Short mmCIF file of C-alpha atoms in Angstrom, two decimals:
data_model
loop_
_atom_site.label_atom_id
_atom_site.label_comp_id
_atom_site.label_asym_id
_atom_site.label_seq_id
_atom_site.Cartn_x
_atom_site.Cartn_y
_atom_site.Cartn_z
CA MET A 20 58.14 63.39 146.93
CA ALA A 21 55.50 63.20 149.26
CA ASN A 22 55.20 66.94 151.27
CA ILE A 23 54.65 67.51 155.02
CA LYS A 24 50.78 68.69 154.68
CA GLU A 25 50.61 65.12 152.94
CA LEU A 26 52.66 63.19 155.85
CA LYS A 27 50.80 65.09 158.12
CA LYS A 28 47.55 63.14 156.77
CA LYS A 29 49.14 59.49 157.01
CA ILE A 30 50.32 60.09 160.23
CA ARG A 31 46.48 61.27 161.13
CA SER A 32 44.61 58.60 159.06
CA THR A 33 47.11 55.53 160.25
CA LYS A 34 46.75 56.86 163.90
CA SER A 35 42.85 55.98 163.66
CA SER A 36 43.93 53.09 161.94
CA LEU A 37 46.14 52.07 165.21
CA LYS A 38 43.39 52.69 167.21
CA ILE A 39 40.82 50.79 165.40
CA THR A 40 43.22 47.81 165.48
CA THR A 41 44.30 47.84 168.92
CA ALA A 42 40.13 47.77 170.21
CA MET A 43 39.49 44.66 167.52
CA LYS A 44 42.76 43.23 169.26
CA LEU A 45 41.32 43.54 172.64
CA VAL A 46 37.93 42.66 171.91
CA SER A 47 38.92 39.67 170.38
CA ALA A 48 41.32 38.50 173.40
CA ALA A 49 38.70 38.92 175.48
CA LYS A 50 36.12 36.74 173.77
CA LEU A 51 38.95 34.31 173.23
CA ALA A 52 39.56 33.95 176.56
CA LYS A 53 35.60 32.72 177.09
CA ALA A 54 35.87 30.89 174.10
CA GLN A 55 39.11 29.24 174.76
CA SER A 56 37.51 28.14 178.76
CA ALA A 57 34.32 27.03 177.06
CA VAL A 58 36.67 24.25 174.68
CA VAL A 59 39.15 23.20 177.22
CA GLY A 60 36.00 22.66 179.29
CA ALA A 61 34.30 20.51 176.94
CA ARG A 62 36.72 18.42 175.69
CA PRO A 63 37.16 15.93 178.47
CA TYR A 64 33.90 15.25 178.23
CA ALA A 65 33.58 14.58 174.95
CA ASP A 66 36.26 12.42 174.90
CA GLU A 67 35.36 10.47 178.04
CA LEU A 68 31.79 10.13 176.19
CA ASP A 69 33.52 8.75 173.16
CA GLN A 70 36.08 6.21 174.96
CA THR A 71 32.39 4.96 176.82
CA ILE A 72 30.49 4.44 173.94
CA LYS A 73 33.76 2.56 172.08
CA THR A 74 33.94 -0.11 175.55
CA ILE A 75 30.38 -0.57 175.76
CA SER A 76 29.81 -0.87 171.82
CA ALA A 77 32.53 -3.76 172.51
CA LEU A 78 30.87 -5.59 175.15
CA ALA A 79 27.85 -5.42 173.73
CA LYS A 80 26.89 -8.45 172.31
CA ASP A 81 24.22 -8.85 168.91
CA TYR A 82 23.66 -4.39 169.38
CA VAL A 83 23.63 -2.69 166.28
CA HIS A 84 22.14 1.52 166.43
CA PRO A 85 21.29 3.63 163.23
CA PHE A 86 24.02 5.79 163.86
CA PHE A 87 26.52 3.08 162.97
CA LYS A 88 24.72 1.36 159.90
CA GLU A 89 27.35 2.19 156.54
CA ASN A 90 25.63 1.98 153.67
CA GLU A 91 28.81 2.20 150.63
CA ASP A 92 25.89 2.12 148.44
CA ASN A 93 25.00 5.52 149.50
CA LYS A 94 26.94 8.00 147.94
CA MET A 95 24.54 11.32 149.25
CA ALA A 96 26.90 13.04 151.71
CA HIS A 97 26.35 16.28 153.83
CA LEU A 98 29.49 17.94 154.62
CA LEU A 99 28.57 21.42 156.97
CA VAL A 100 31.67 24.47 157.00
CA ILE A 101 31.91 26.75 160.00
CA SER A 102 33.97 29.62 159.32
CA SER A 103 33.35 32.58 159.80
CA ASN A 104 30.94 35.62 159.67
CA LYS A 105 33.10 38.37 159.31
CA GLY A 106 36.39 38.60 158.16
CA LEU A 107 40.05 41.18 159.11
CA CYS A 108 40.98 36.82 160.75
CA GLY A 109 44.05 36.49 159.50
CA GLY A 110 44.37 32.78 157.48
CA TYR A 111 40.98 31.31 159.47
CA ASN A 112 38.56 31.41 156.65
CA SER A 113 40.90 30.82 153.54
CA GLN A 114 43.12 27.65 154.33
CA LEU A 115 39.48 25.89 155.80
CA ILE A 116 38.26 27.18 151.91
CA ARG A 117 41.76 25.62 150.82
CA GLU A 118 40.96 21.83 152.94
CA VAL A 119 37.46 22.06 151.83
CA ARG A 120 38.55 22.52 148.20
CA ALA A 121 40.50 19.59 148.38
CA PHE A 122 38.27 17.45 150.18
CA THR A 123 35.94 17.94 147.65
CA LYS A 124 38.41 17.01 145.11
CA ARG A 125 38.80 14.05 145.99
CA SER A 126 35.57 12.71 147.83
CA ASN A 127 34.08 10.09 145.78
CA LEU A 128 30.73 11.39 147.46
CA ASP A 129 28.04 13.38 145.83
CA LEU A 130 28.29 16.18 148.28
CA LYS A 131 25.68 18.87 149.51
CA LEU A 132 27.38 21.61 151.27
CA HIS A 133 25.33 23.71 154.32
CA PHE A 134 27.01 27.20 155.63
CA MET A 135 28.12 27.60 159.22
CA GLY A 136 28.81 31.10 158.94
CA LYS A 137 28.68 33.28 155.43
CA LYS A 138 32.70 33.74 154.70
CA ALA A 139 33.09 30.41 153.32
CA LYS A 140 30.01 29.99 151.33
CA ASP A 141 31.06 33.47 149.77
CA VAL A 142 33.98 32.00 148.01
CA LEU A 143 32.66 28.43 147.73
CA ALA A 144 29.38 29.58 146.32
CA GLY A 145 30.23 29.28 142.77
CA GLU A 146 32.04 26.62 143.02
CA VAL A 147 30.02 23.83 144.24
CA GLN A 148 26.40 23.03 142.77
CA ASN A 149 24.79 21.53 145.42
CA ILE A 150 24.09 23.76 148.32
CA GLY A 151 22.07 23.65 150.97
CA PRO A 152 20.11 26.83 153.31
CA ASP A 153 21.45 29.14 155.37
CA ILE A 154 22.60 27.90 158.55
CA VAL A 155 22.07 30.92 160.92
CA PHE A 156 21.35 31.49 164.90
CA LYS A 157 20.06 34.62 167.00
CA LYS A 158 23.17 34.92 168.38
CA GLN A 159 26.92 34.52 166.96
CA ASP A 160 27.46 31.25 169.70
CA PRO A 161 24.69 29.23 169.17
CA SER A 162 23.37 27.68 172.25
CA TYR A 163 23.17 23.92 173.30
CA ARG A 164 20.21 23.74 172.37
CA GLU A 165 20.27 25.07 168.43
CA ILE A 166 23.06 22.83 167.63
CA ARG A 167 21.11 20.11 169.52
CA GLU A 168 18.12 20.88 167.00
CA LEU A 169 20.61 20.89 164.34
CA ALA A 170 22.51 17.79 164.93
CA LEU A 171 19.06 16.09 164.96
CA GLY A 172 17.89 17.44 161.54
CA PHE A 173 21.41 16.06 159.95
CA ALA A 174 20.88 12.47 161.75
CA LYS A 175 16.90 12.22 160.19
CA ASP A 176 18.44 12.33 157.04
CA PHE A 177 20.99 10.06 157.70
CA GLU A 178 18.94 7.36 159.62
CA ARG A 179 16.15 7.92 156.26
CA GLY A 180 18.62 7.17 154.32
CA GLU A 181 18.36 10.15 152.45
CA VAL A 182 22.59 10.62 153.20
CA GLY A 183 24.89 8.09 153.85
CA HIS A 184 27.32 10.22 155.54
CA LEU A 185 27.46 13.42 157.06
CA PHE A 186 30.95 14.95 157.68
CA VAL A 187 32.05 19.03 159.37
CA ALA A 188 34.67 21.06 158.17
CA TYR A 189 36.05 23.41 161.02
CA ASN A 190 38.96 24.26 162.54
CA VAL A 191 40.98 22.87 165.70
CA PHE A 192 42.13 25.80 168.01
CA HIS A 193 45.42 24.76 169.82
CA SER A 194 46.54 28.49 170.53
CA ALA A 195 46.16 32.07 170.18
CA ILE A 196 48.07 31.22 166.72
CA ARG A 197 47.49 28.14 165.77
CA PHE A 198 44.63 25.91 164.57
CA THR A 199 44.35 23.37 162.00
CA PRO A 200 41.46 23.00 159.07
CA THR A 201 40.09 19.59 159.65
CA ILE A 202 37.67 17.49 158.17
CA ARG A 203 35.59 15.28 160.92
CA LYS A 204 33.11 12.45 159.79
CA LEU A 205 30.41 12.31 162.80
CA LEU A 206 27.78 9.76 160.15
CA PRO A 207 28.00 6.94 160.74
CA MET A 208 29.82 6.47 164.31
CA ASN A 209 32.42 4.04 163.48
CA VAL A 210 34.23 1.47 166.26
CA ASP A 211 36.86 -0.40 164.04
CA VAL A 212 37.14 -4.14 164.42
CA SER A 213 40.95 -3.82 165.55
CA GLU A 214 39.99 -1.09 168.32
CA LYS A 215 36.90 -3.22 169.33
CA LYS A 216 39.44 -6.24 169.91
CA ILE A 217 41.66 -4.28 171.83
CA LEU A 218 38.82 -3.33 173.86
CA ARG A 219 37.59 -6.79 174.73
CA ASP A 220 41.59 -7.83 175.69
CA GLU A 221 41.90 -4.90 178.18
CA MET A 222 38.25 -5.70 179.86
CA PRO A 223 38.13 -9.42 179.68
CA PHE A 224 34.89 -9.94 182.01
CA ASP A 225 31.20 -8.18 181.01
CA PHE A 226 29.97 -5.96 183.00
CA LYS A 227 26.43 -5.70 184.66
CA TYR A 228 23.91 -2.45 183.65
CA GLU A 229 21.02 -1.05 185.46
CA PRO A 230 18.51 -1.00 182.87
CA ARG A 231 20.39 -3.11 180.02
CA ALA A 232 22.98 -2.10 177.89
CA ASP A 233 20.95 -1.36 174.42
CA LYS A 234 19.16 1.31 176.80
CA ILE A 235 22.45 2.32 177.65
CA LEU A 236 23.84 3.31 173.91
CA ASP A 237 20.36 4.40 172.91
CA THR A 238 20.98 6.84 175.34
CA LEU A 239 24.71 7.71 175.05
CA ILE A 240 25.42 7.38 171.30
CA PRO A 241 23.27 9.98 170.27
CA GLU A 242 24.23 12.64 172.87
CA THR A 243 27.77 11.15 172.02
CA TYR A 244 27.17 12.37 168.49
CA ILE A 245 25.60 15.87 169.69
CA ASN A 246 28.38 16.54 171.59
CA THR A 247 30.93 15.82 168.93
CA LEU A 248 29.43 18.15 166.85
CA TYR A 249 28.73 21.26 169.33
CA THR A 250 32.30 20.88 170.62
CA CYS A 251 33.67 21.27 167.06
CA LEU A 252 31.83 24.60 167.34
CA LEU A 253 33.46 25.46 169.95
CA ASP A 254 36.53 24.76 168.59
CA ALA A 255 35.91 26.72 165.62
CA LEU A 256 34.16 29.78 167.46
CA ALA A 257 37.69 29.75 170.26
CA ALA A 258 40.07 29.64 167.22
CA GLU A 259 38.33 32.48 165.04
CA HIS A 260 38.86 34.70 168.09
CA GLY A 261 42.52 33.73 168.66
CA SER A 262 42.98 34.34 164.55
CA ARG A 263 41.34 37.92 164.89
CA MET A 264 43.55 38.58 168.12
CA SER A 265 46.49 37.34 166.29
CA SER A 266 46.05 39.03 162.74
CA MET A 267 44.79 42.85 164.79
CA ASP A 268 48.30 42.63 167.33
CA SER A 269 49.92 42.05 163.97
CA ALA A 270 48.23 44.93 162.21
CA ALA A 271 48.61 47.10 164.90
CA ASN A 272 52.27 47.05 165.10
CA ASN A 273 52.62 47.44 161.52
CA CYS A 274 50.42 51.01 162.03
CA LYS A 275 52.80 51.75 164.93
CA ASP A 276 56.34 50.79 162.76
CA LEU A 277 54.39 53.01 159.96
CA ILE A 278 53.62 56.40 162.09
CA ARG A 279 57.33 55.77 162.96
CA LYS A 280 58.45 55.63 159.59
CA PHE A 281 56.08 58.81 158.27
CA THR A 282 57.00 60.24 161.29
CA LEU A 283 60.87 60.80 160.73
CA LYS A 284 60.79 61.10 156.92
CA ALA A 285 58.47 64.34 157.90
CA ASN A 286 60.84 65.82 160.88
CA LYS A 287 63.65 65.18 158.28
CA LEU A 288 61.57 67.70 155.63
CA ARG A 289 61.29 69.97 158.09
CA GLN A 290 64.76 70.07 159.14
CA ALA A 291 65.40 70.48 154.85
CA ALA A 292 62.92 73.47 155.29
CA ILE A 293 64.38 74.94 157.83
CA THR A 294 67.91 75.02 156.81
CA THR A 295 66.89 76.01 153.55
CA GLU A 296 65.59 79.45 155.30
CA LEU A 297 68.50 79.95 157.01
CA ILE A 298 70.97 79.48 154.15
CA GLU A 299 68.52 82.06 152.45
CA VAL A 300 68.24 84.55 155.36
CA VAL A 301 72.40 84.44 155.56
CA SER A 302 72.72 84.49 152.40
CA GLY A 303 71.08 87.39 151.96
CA ALA A 304 72.34 88.86 154.57
CA GLU A 305 75.67 88.72 153.27
CA SER A 306 75.25 90.08 149.91
CA LEU A 307 73.93 93.57 152.00
CA ASN A 308 77.46 93.38 153.28
CA ALA A 309 79.10 92.95 150.15
#
């Protein structure tokens, strides 16, 4: 059974952990507010851009963009995995890694994995053979320009026929306590035939374009592709900060519970020691009076 000295040492240690977890929770909460604002602001633009591309491509005749070309014979594919560089964020990385494992097992493609964030790579590096160079940015939150350069690099491989598919694995942000690990296909950008038919039925007329429809699509399609990857990154960052804030909140509450438990046990031991001393004093006095 632990003595009072050991319990006091545990209480001091737990209080130190409480300070650290509380500070990390506050930092993550501040980062989450910024990241959540960014992803909530980016989603409407991304959705509208995507819908515009679908509408114009459905109505434009005899137009094919390189990003829409499918080559079923090309089994080479890039898989970009967006994880965190740091731990202490609950199941953020473990759930994503589980989703990537399942995807690699069920896929019939020859996947080359690229990692943004080292936590997923630390686990998966020994399980997969084909791994691309590390993707590292100057800051934790890369700029749109950096993501644009990364996206265009992958697009060049696709256009040259070196790969036939591009996927991104990331966590979709829903709230501070909820996210969904997802594998999303970025290239080729498909618009289903049935979806095109629906759009044509909804808009049975031809638009007047200035400039021409093909020029508009030549500009909008790459922009949509880049913006989609950027939105995926914003989702991943918001999910990371939310998961870390939630984890640190749970850790702080656990520290408080332990402090109360150790303090109660120390008080009981102290009370038992005092009671024993009083009994010894009274017994000694009684023996003198006898």
